[in-house]
C-alpha cells in the first residue's frame, strides 16, 4: 500500500516560471504500481521523511520539455518555489500518472510524501490523502474491503472526535477509477459498432442471396456435370472469403485514417484517448471479424445456391416470378432487421441529441460567455502577509481594468465547472449539534468583491462584498439560495451568525450579509450544492483564478492578461489562460463526443438500410418483369404498378419499424445514465425517428417502383 496526495510548485530557471503539477507519494509508490524508471532510480525509504523528502522524479514529458531529454539530468539540482530538489529518476514514456479526480491535471513530477506520525503534516480526518494498494494473489476486492473496514471501525472508535461515526473504506479497482465514468458510453459505442456491422452483413447477405438466385442455372449445370453439393458450398464460401479479405483490407486503410482523426477530436476527459491507434492486435481483430462475418453470412446463400431443382432450373422455369414468399422471405426478413437496427441506433442518437439540447438550455446560474479566466499561483516569503498578496492582485486589477475590451475583473478560489471543490462544515450560532460530524457541509468559495458582477450571479437579498470587508474587519459571509432555503427555511438569513470548520464559541462569528443565486458547480446535469462565499481579503488560504468579463472575444485578451501578471511580478507563474466557455465545453465533452460518434453510426446505419431496401425492391422488380408486363398489357395503370411496388416496400418498412420500436424500448435503457431531462422511452423521439426512417425507406423504394412503371409490355413478353 502506498499513499499519495496532490502537489504543485513553480519550476524556476532561466525560462519563465512554469507551474508543474505533481504528486507527493510514499517511497514505494512506483514499486506498488510495478513501474521501472527510464533513468535513475525510485525513492529510498530514508528520503520519505519530513527532513529528507527533497528528491524528485520527472515524467518523461517534463524531462523532454524542460530538460531537453538530457540523459545526464540525474543528480541535477532544480529550484521549485523557494526549495531545492535533486532529480533522482525519470519515468518511462508510457507511464500514465494516476489522477485524483475526473478533471485532474496531468501529474509531471513526484516527490516523497515525507509525513511522520504526529508531525506537522499529519492530520486525522483531514481526508487529503489517497491510497493505492496491490492485492495479494487470489484476494478479491470485496474481501480486502471488508478487512479494511474492520480496521477502520477500530480507528474510528479510538478517535471519535476526528471521524464521522459512519466513516469507512471504499475499494475501487484502478481500472474502474480510470474508466468508470465513461464505461457506459464506451459500451454504448461498442454496441453501435456491432449494430452497424450487423446491418452491413445483412446487406452483404442479401446481395449474395440475389447473386445465388442469378447463378441457379450455373449451379444446376455444375450439379448435372457431377459436382457434389459440398464442393459447390466450398467454392461459394471461398469466393465469399476473398470478398471478406478484400473488404477487410480496405477497411483497415479507412480505419487507420479515421481512427487518427477521431482520436485527435476526442476530449481529454476520456482516459488515454490520444493513444488510440491502429496496432497489431486491433488489425488482427478487424481482419478476423471481416473473415468470420464473411463466412457466417455467406453460409446461408452458399447452402441455398447448392440446393437447386435440376430439371426446373435447366428448363428456365420459375425465373420470371418471385416464386412466393418462401423463396425470397429471408431477404425480406434481413431488410426488416436492418431497419430495426437502424431504428435503435437513430433513436439512441436522437435521445442523446435531445438530452444535449436540454443541457444547453439549463440555467447554470452564471453567464460563461465573454469571460476570460487565468489560474494563478503565488508563492514566496514576500507574500506571507495578506496585504502583500492582495497588493499583487490589486496591481493586476488596475492594469486589466485600464485595458480596452475588459469590463470588470474578479477572483475566485474554485471556478464553476472546473472540477474541484472545497467542502467545509457549517455551524449556526443558535443551533448546537450533539454530534459535530453531522453539521451541514456546503461548498466554500473565497471571492473578490466584483466576482458576482463578472460572472453575473444574481444577488437575491442583502448586499455583495465590498472593499470594506477587509482583513481584521467584521467577518462577512454570503449564502447561496439553496443553502439559505435549506438552513433557514421560513426565516430571513440576513444577520445570522455562522462559523465554518469546527465550532469554537471563543472565535469570531461571520455575519450573513447576502444571498445569491445557485450555481451548477459540478456540471449542468447536477443539481447545485449548498454554497457559502467568504471575502477574499479575509481569508487568502486558497489558490485563485482571475475572471474578467470582456466586451470582445476573450481569446484576443489572453496576451494582455499574461502581460498584466508579468508586469506585477515576473517570478509568479500563471496557467490555464482561456475563456470560461472552454470549461463549459469540457464539462460537456464526453457527451458531445459520444453524441457525435453515435450520430455518425446512426447515419451510416440509415444509409445502409436504405441501400438494403433499395436492393431488395429493385431485385424484386427485375424478377417480376414478365408479371408486370402482363398486368400492364391487361390494362393496369402506371400508378397501380407503382402503388403495388411501394406497398411491398411499405410492408418491409412497417415490420422493421415495429421490431425496432420494441428493441429500442429495451436497449435504450442502457442510455439512462447518459440522458438529462429525457426518458429513455421518449415517445416523441421514437415517432420522429420512425417518420425519418419511413421516409428514407419509401424514397429508396420509389426508384425501382418508378422503373417498374416504365416496363414495356411487348419487350417483357418477348424477352420471356
PDB file of N, CA and C in Angstrom, residues 213-227 232 305 307-320 327 720:
ATOM      1  N   UNK A 213     -29.348 -16.609 -56.537  1.00  0.00           N
ATOM      2  CA  UNK A 213     -30.519 -16.848 -57.384  1.00  0.00           C
ATOM      3  C   UNK A 213     -30.162 -16.661 -58.857  1.00  0.00           C
ATOM      4  N   UNK A 214     -29.372 -15.643 -59.135  1.00  0.00           N
ATOM      5  CA  UNK A 214     -28.976 -15.375 -60.512  1.00  0.00           C
ATOM      6  C   UNK A 214     -28.061 -16.451 -61.082  1.00  0.00           C
ATOM      7  N   UNK A 215     -27.387 -17.187 -60.182  1.00  0.00           N
ATOM      8  CA  UNK A 215     -26.448 -18.230 -60.659  1.00  0.00           C
ATOM      9  C   UNK A 215     -27.058 -19.626 -60.555  1.00  0.00           C
ATOM     10  N   UNK A 216     -28.373 -19.698 -60.418  1.00  0.00           N
ATOM     11  CA  UNK A 216     -29.002 -21.010 -60.208  1.00  0.00           C
ATOM     12  C   UNK A 216     -28.792 -21.939 -61.410  1.00  0.00           C
ATOM     13  N   UNK A 217     -28.858 -21.381 -62.644  1.00  0.00           N
ATOM     14  CA  UNK A 217     -28.621 -22.227 -63.824  1.00  0.00           C
ATOM     15  C   UNK A 217     -27.196 -22.759 -63.838  1.00  0.00           C
ATOM     16  N   UNK A 218     -26.237 -21.884 -63.445  1.00  0.00           N
ATOM     17  CA  UNK A 218     -24.838 -22.315 -63.403  1.00  0.00           C
ATOM     18  C   UNK A 218     -24.657 -23.459 -62.415  1.00  0.00           C
ATOM     19  N   UNK A 219     -25.269 -23.328 -61.230  1.00  0.00           N
ATOM     20  CA  UNK A 219     -25.120 -24.361 -60.214  1.00  0.00           C
ATOM     21  C   UNK A 219     -25.813 -25.655 -60.639  1.00  0.00           C
ATOM     22  N   UNK A 220     -26.954 -25.510 -61.318  1.00  0.00           N
ATOM     23  CA  UNK A 220     -27.642 -26.708 -61.806  1.00  0.00           C
ATOM     24  C   UNK A 220     -26.796 -27.430 -62.845  1.00  0.00           C
ATOM     25  N   UNK A 221     -26.154 -26.648 -63.712  1.00  0.00           N
ATOM     26  CA  UNK A 221     -25.303 -27.243 -64.736  1.00  0.00           C
ATOM     27  C   UNK A 221     -24.101 -27.941 -64.102  1.00  0.00           C
ATOM     28  N   UNK A 222     -23.501 -27.305 -63.085  1.00  0.00           N
ATOM     29  CA  UNK A 222     -22.370 -27.947 -62.388  1.00  0.00           C
ATOM     30  C   UNK A 222     -22.816 -29.266 -61.746  1.00  0.00           C
ATOM     31  N   UNK A 223     -24.007 -29.215 -61.128  1.00  0.00           N
ATOM     32  CA  UNK A 223     -24.519 -30.429 -60.483  1.00  0.00           C
ATOM     33  C   UNK A 223     -24.771 -31.522 -61.521  1.00  0.00           C
ATOM     34  N   UNK A 224     -25.338 -31.113 -62.647  1.00  0.00           N
ATOM     35  CA  UNK A 224     -25.620 -32.092 -63.710  1.00  0.00           C
ATOM     36  C   UNK A 224     -24.336 -32.723 -64.246  1.00  0.00           C
ATOM     37  N   UNK A 225     -23.243 -31.979 -64.202  1.00  0.00           N
ATOM     38  CA  UNK A 225     -21.963 -32.483 -64.690  1.00  0.00           C
ATOM     39  C   UNK A 225     -21.182 -33.249 -63.616  1.00  0.00           C
ATOM     40  N   UNK A 226     -21.805 -33.426 -62.423  1.00  0.00           N
ATOM     41  CA  UNK A 226     -21.193 -34.284 -61.410  1.00  0.00           C
ATOM     42  C   UNK A 226     -20.631 -33.593 -60.189  1.00  0.00           C
ATOM     43  N   UNK A 227     -20.777 -32.280 -60.090  1.00  0.00           N
ATOM     44  CA  UNK A 227     -20.247 -31.582 -58.909  1.00  0.00           C
ATOM     45  C   UNK A 227     -21.056 -31.958 -57.674  1.00  0.00           C
ATOM     46  N   UNK A 232     -19.694 -27.403 -54.150  1.00  0.00           N
ATOM     47  CA  UNK A 232     -20.303 -26.128 -54.556  1.00  0.00           C
ATOM     48  C   UNK A 232     -20.314 -25.147 -53.384  1.00  0.00           C
ATOM     49  N   UNK A 305     -27.692 -21.787 -52.690  1.00  0.00           N
ATOM     50  CA  UNK A 305     -27.280 -21.913 -54.086  1.00  0.00           C
ATOM     51  C   UNK A 305     -26.989 -23.359 -54.456  1.00  0.00           C
ATOM     52  N   UNK A 307     -28.579 -25.866 -53.338  1.00  0.00           N
ATOM     53  CA  UNK A 307     -29.824 -26.625 -53.277  1.00  0.00           C
ATOM     54  C   UNK A 307     -30.686 -26.245 -54.494  1.00  0.00           C
ATOM     55  N   UNK A 308     -30.506 -26.881 -55.615  1.00  0.00           N
ATOM     56  CA  UNK A 308     -31.205 -26.488 -56.843  1.00  0.00           C
ATOM     57  C   UNK A 308     -32.098 -27.628 -57.328  1.00  0.00           C
ATOM     58  N   UNK A 309     -33.223 -27.236 -57.932  1.00  0.00           N
ATOM     59  CA  UNK A 309     -34.097 -28.208 -58.607  1.00  0.00           C
ATOM     60  C   UNK A 309     -33.570 -28.342 -60.040  1.00  0.00           C
ATOM     61  N   UNK A 310     -32.909 -29.450 -60.290  1.00  0.00           N
ATOM     62  CA  UNK A 310     -32.148 -29.604 -61.525  1.00  0.00           C
ATOM     63  C   UNK A 310     -33.025 -29.448 -62.774  1.00  0.00           C
ATOM     64  N   UNK A 311     -34.167 -30.137 -62.807  1.00  0.00           N
ATOM     65  CA  UNK A 311     -34.990 -30.153 -64.015  1.00  0.00           C
ATOM     66  C   UNK A 311     -35.603 -28.783 -64.284  1.00  0.00           C
ATOM     67  N   UNK A 312     -36.264 -28.207 -63.239  1.00  0.00           N
ATOM     68  CA  UNK A 312     -36.944 -26.921 -63.433  1.00  0.00           C
ATOM     69  C   UNK A 312     -35.961 -25.810 -63.776  1.00  0.00           C
ATOM     70  N   UNK A 313     -34.788 -25.829 -63.112  1.00  0.00           N
ATOM     71  CA  UNK A 313     -33.829 -24.754 -63.344  1.00  0.00           C
ATOM     72  C   UNK A 313     -33.286 -24.815 -64.759  1.00  0.00           C
ATOM     73  N   UNK A 314     -32.956 -26.041 -65.239  1.00  0.00           N
ATOM     74  CA  UNK A 314     -32.412 -26.160 -66.584  1.00  0.00           C
ATOM     75  C   UNK A 314     -33.451 -25.837 -67.652  1.00  0.00           C
ATOM     76  N   UNK A 315     -34.742 -26.016 -67.296  1.00  0.00           N
ATOM     77  CA  UNK A 315     -35.801 -25.639 -68.222  1.00  0.00           C
ATOM     78  C   UNK A 315     -36.075 -24.140 -68.191  1.00  0.00           C
ATOM     79  N   UNK A 316     -35.404 -23.409 -67.238  1.00  0.00           N
ATOM     80  CA  UNK A 316     -35.610 -21.961 -67.070  1.00  0.00           C
ATOM     81  C   UNK A 316     -36.934 -21.666 -66.389  1.00  0.00           C
ATOM     82  N   UNK A 317     -37.517 -22.663 -65.743  1.00  0.00           N
ATOM     83  CA  UNK A 317     -38.810 -22.469 -65.106  1.00  0.00           C
ATOM     84  C   UNK A 317     -38.652 -21.624 -63.862  1.00  0.00           C
ATOM     85  N   UNK A 318     -39.683 -20.860 -63.564  1.00  0.00           N
ATOM     86  CA  UNK A 318     -39.715 -20.079 -62.329  1.00  0.00           C
ATOM     87  C   UNK A 318     -38.815 -18.915 -62.302  1.00  0.00           C
ATOM     88  N   UNK A 319     -38.151 -18.568 -63.418  1.00  0.00           N
ATOM     89  CA  UNK A 319     -37.198 -17.455 -63.381  1.00  0.00           C
ATOM     90  C   UNK A 319     -37.883 -16.106 -63.385  1.00  0.00           C
ATOM     91  N   UNK A 320     -39.016 -16.055 -63.963  1.00  0.00           N
ATOM     92  CA  UNK A 320     -39.621 -14.772 -64.200  1.00  0.00           C
ATOM     93  C   UNK A 320     -40.514 -14.288 -63.094  1.00  0.00           C
ATOM     94  N   UNK A 327     -39.405 -18.343 -51.001  1.00  0.00           N
ATOM     95  CA  UNK A 327     -38.144 -18.301 -51.731  1.00  0.00           C
ATOM     96  C   UNK A 327     -37.352 -17.052 -51.400  1.00  0.00           C
ATOM     97  N   UNK A 720     -39.472 -12.963 -72.299  1.00  0.00           N
ATOM     98  CA  UNK A 720     -39.788 -14.227 -71.652  1.00  0.00           C
ATOM     99  C   UNK A 720     -40.020 -15.328 -72.680  1.00  0.00           C
TER     100      UNK A 720
END
